[in-house]
Amino acid sequence: MSQLQPYVNHKVLVAMNDGRVVVGTLRGLDQTTNIIMQGCEERIYSEDEGVEVVPLGLYLIRGDNIAVIGLIDEALDNGLDLDETRGQPLEPIKH
């Protein structure tokens, strides 16, 4: 059993190798950590402006594009004011 199996049907944040950050509900995964997410949004961070949220809907991410997957505390996430949140964008991973 995958260590990610307990995250299925929960809200997760995925940081991808190219620096993108996607948030949504994990619906499924396979043995190579390809994942299916529902209700996704990409969060684009900026040091000068608030976080831009881009709706994506249903999303499939290949396992080799994933850097980190983390469970989100939904109460804490819902309380965030993303318009006022500033942050340096993630840099792509270089191999």
PDB file of C-alpha atoms in Angstrom:
ATOM      1  CA  MET A   1       0.000   0.000   0.000  1.00  0.00           C
ATOM      2  CA  SER A   2       1.249   3.464  -0.885  1.00  0.00           C
ATOM      3  CA  GLN A   3       2.086   5.892   1.881  1.00  0.00           C
ATOM      4  CA  LEU A   4      -0.177   8.381   0.063  1.00  0.00           C
ATOM      5  CA  GLN A   5      -3.267   6.149   0.269  1.00  0.00           C
ATOM      6  CA  PRO A   6      -4.496   7.824   3.516  1.00  0.00           C
ATOM      7  CA  TYR A   7      -4.506  11.171   1.628  1.00  0.00           C
ATOM      8  CA  VAL A   8      -7.119   9.963  -0.904  1.00  0.00           C
ATOM      9  CA  ASN A   9     -10.329  12.054  -0.680  1.00  0.00           C
ATOM     10  CA  HIS A  10      -8.477  14.773   1.279  1.00  0.00           C
ATOM     11  CA  LYS A  11      -7.230  18.189   0.222  1.00  0.00           C
ATOM     12  CA  VAL A  12      -3.528  18.180  -0.659  1.00  0.00           C
ATOM     13  CA  LEU A  13      -0.882  20.572  -1.950  1.00  0.00           C
ATOM     14  CA  VAL A  14       1.438  19.351  -4.694  1.00  0.00           C
ATOM     15  CA  ALA A  15       4.704  21.148  -5.424  1.00  0.00           C
ATOM     16  CA  MET A  16       5.911  20.139  -8.866  1.00  0.00           C
ATOM     17  CA  ASN A  17       9.433  19.930 -10.231  1.00  0.00           C
ATOM     18  CA  ASP A  18       8.837  22.939 -12.488  1.00  0.00           C
ATOM     19  CA  GLY A  19       7.944  25.143  -9.489  1.00  0.00           C
ATOM     20  CA  ARG A  20       4.156  25.094  -9.877  1.00  0.00           C
ATOM     21  CA  VAL A  21       1.948  24.642  -6.802  1.00  0.00           C
ATOM     22  CA  VAL A  22      -1.414  22.878  -7.210  1.00  0.00           C
ATOM     23  CA  VAL A  23      -4.066  22.422  -4.508  1.00  0.00           C
ATOM     24  CA  GLY A  24      -7.026  20.054  -4.788  1.00  0.00           C
ATOM     25  CA  THR A  25      -8.674  16.855  -3.569  1.00  0.00           C
ATOM     26  CA  LEU A  26      -6.623  13.723  -4.191  1.00  0.00           C
ATOM     27  CA  ARG A  27      -8.920  11.167  -5.846  1.00  0.00           C
ATOM     28  CA  GLY A  28      -6.529   8.422  -6.841  1.00  0.00           C
ATOM     29  CA  LEU A  29      -2.972   7.306  -7.533  1.00  0.00           C
ATOM     30  CA  ASP A  30      -1.096   4.390  -9.025  1.00  0.00           C
ATOM     31  CA  GLN A  31       2.139   2.492  -8.349  1.00  0.00           C
ATOM     32  CA  THR A  32       4.258   5.164 -10.111  1.00  0.00           C
ATOM     33  CA  THR A  33       2.627   7.985  -8.095  1.00  0.00           C
ATOM     34  CA  ASN A  34       0.663   9.366 -11.031  1.00  0.00           C
ATOM     35  CA  ILE A  35      -2.157  11.176  -9.252  1.00  0.00           C
ATOM     36  CA  ILE A  36      -5.682  12.314 -10.072  1.00  0.00           C
ATOM     37  CA  MET A  37      -6.917  15.470  -8.343  1.00  0.00           C
ATOM     38  CA  GLN A  38     -10.355  17.067  -8.406  1.00  0.00           C
ATOM     39  CA  GLY A  39     -11.339  20.692  -7.833  1.00  0.00           C
ATOM     40  CA  CYS A  40      -7.773  21.833  -8.472  1.00  0.00           C
ATOM     41  CA  GLU A  41      -6.380  25.315  -8.467  1.00  0.00           C
ATOM     42  CA  GLU A  42      -2.884  26.504  -9.225  1.00  0.00           C
ATOM     43  CA  ARG A  43      -1.497  29.026  -6.749  1.00  0.00           C
ATOM     44  CA  ILE A  44       0.991  31.434  -8.285  1.00  0.00           C
ATOM     45  CA  TYR A  45       3.046  33.204  -5.637  1.00  0.00           C
ATOM     46  CA  SER A  46       4.588  36.648  -6.010  1.00  0.00           C
ATOM     47  CA  GLU A  47       6.732  38.830  -3.792  1.00  0.00           C
ATOM     48  CA  ASP A  48       4.918  41.982  -4.977  1.00  0.00           C
ATOM     49  CA  GLU A  49       1.265  40.923  -5.266  1.00  0.00           C
ATOM     50  CA  GLY A  50      -1.118  38.505  -3.605  1.00  0.00           C
ATOM     51  CA  VAL A  51      -1.369  34.877  -4.655  1.00  0.00           C
ATOM     52  CA  GLU A  52      -3.015  34.428  -8.063  1.00  0.00           C
ATOM     53  CA  VAL A  53      -5.426  31.485  -8.035  1.00  0.00           C
ATOM     54  CA  VAL A  54      -6.082  29.780 -11.390  1.00  0.00           C
ATOM     55  CA  PRO A  55      -8.915  27.197 -11.435  1.00  0.00           C
ATOM     56  CA  LEU A  56      -7.905  23.926 -13.142  1.00  0.00           C
ATOM     57  CA  GLY A  57     -10.738  21.483 -12.338  1.00  0.00           C
ATOM     58  CA  LEU A  58      -9.900  17.788 -12.753  1.00  0.00           C
ATOM     59  CA  TYR A  59      -6.137  17.308 -13.081  1.00  0.00           C
ATOM     60  CA  LEU A  60      -3.782  14.406 -13.730  1.00  0.00           C
ATOM     61  CA  ILE A  61      -0.142  14.800 -12.679  1.00  0.00           C
ATOM     62  CA  ARG A  62       2.573  12.370 -13.711  1.00  0.00           C
ATOM     63  CA  GLY A  63       4.506  10.970 -10.776  1.00  0.00           C
ATOM     64  CA  ASP A  64       7.891  12.000 -12.159  1.00  0.00           C
ATOM     65  CA  ASN A  65       6.747  15.655 -12.133  1.00  0.00           C
ATOM     66  CA  ILE A  66       5.974  15.672  -8.392  1.00  0.00           C
ATOM     67  CA  ALA A  67       8.495  17.059  -5.888  1.00  0.00           C
ATOM     68  CA  VAL A  68       6.331  17.093  -2.708  1.00  0.00           C
ATOM     69  CA  ILE A  69       2.774  16.148  -1.714  1.00  0.00           C
ATOM     70  CA  GLY A  70       1.393  17.367   1.594  1.00  0.00           C
ATOM     71  CA  LEU A  71      -1.927  17.135   3.393  1.00  0.00           C
ATOM     72  CA  ILE A  72      -3.627  20.515   3.904  1.00  0.00           C
ATOM     73  CA  ASP A  73      -5.314  21.626   7.121  1.00  0.00           C
ATOM     74  CA  GLU A  74      -8.562  22.784   5.489  1.00  0.00           C
ATOM     75  CA  ALA A  75      -9.614  25.022   8.386  1.00  0.00           C
ATOM     76  CA  LEU A  76      -6.293  26.831   8.302  1.00  0.00           C
ATOM     77  CA  ASP A  77      -6.282  27.009   4.475  1.00  0.00           C
ATOM     78  CA  ASN A  78      -9.819  28.438   4.379  1.00  0.00           C
ATOM     79  CA  GLY A  79      -8.731  31.160   6.822  1.00  0.00           C
ATOM     80  CA  LEU A  80      -5.855  32.365   4.636  1.00  0.00           C
ATOM     81  CA  ASP A  81      -6.197  35.705   2.867  1.00  0.00           C
ATOM     82  CA  LEU A  82      -4.410  34.819  -0.361  1.00  0.00           C
ATOM     83  CA  ASP A  83      -4.805  38.401  -1.653  1.00  0.00           C
ATOM     84  CA  GLU A  84      -2.505  39.545   1.146  1.00  0.00           C
ATOM     85  CA  THR A  85      -0.137  36.564   1.098  1.00  0.00           C
ATOM     86  CA  ARG A  86       3.289  37.225  -0.423  1.00  0.00           C
ATOM     87  CA  GLY A  87       5.987  34.711  -1.175  1.00  0.00           C
ATOM     88  CA  GLN A  88       8.882  33.972  -3.436  1.00  0.00           C
ATOM     89  CA  PRO A  89       7.886  31.604  -6.269  1.00  0.00           C
ATOM     90  CA  LEU A  90       9.513  28.173  -6.203  1.00  0.00           C
ATOM     91  CA  GLU A  91      12.364  27.672  -8.630  1.00  0.00           C
ATOM     92  CA  PRO A  92      12.303  24.633 -10.941  1.00  0.00           C
ATOM     93  CA  ILE A  93      14.383  21.663  -9.845  1.00  0.00           C
ATOM     94  CA  LYS A  94      17.595  21.297 -11.847  1.00  0.00           C
ATOM     95  CA  HIS A  95      19.000  17.816 -12.371  1.00  0.00           C
TER      96      HIS A  95
END
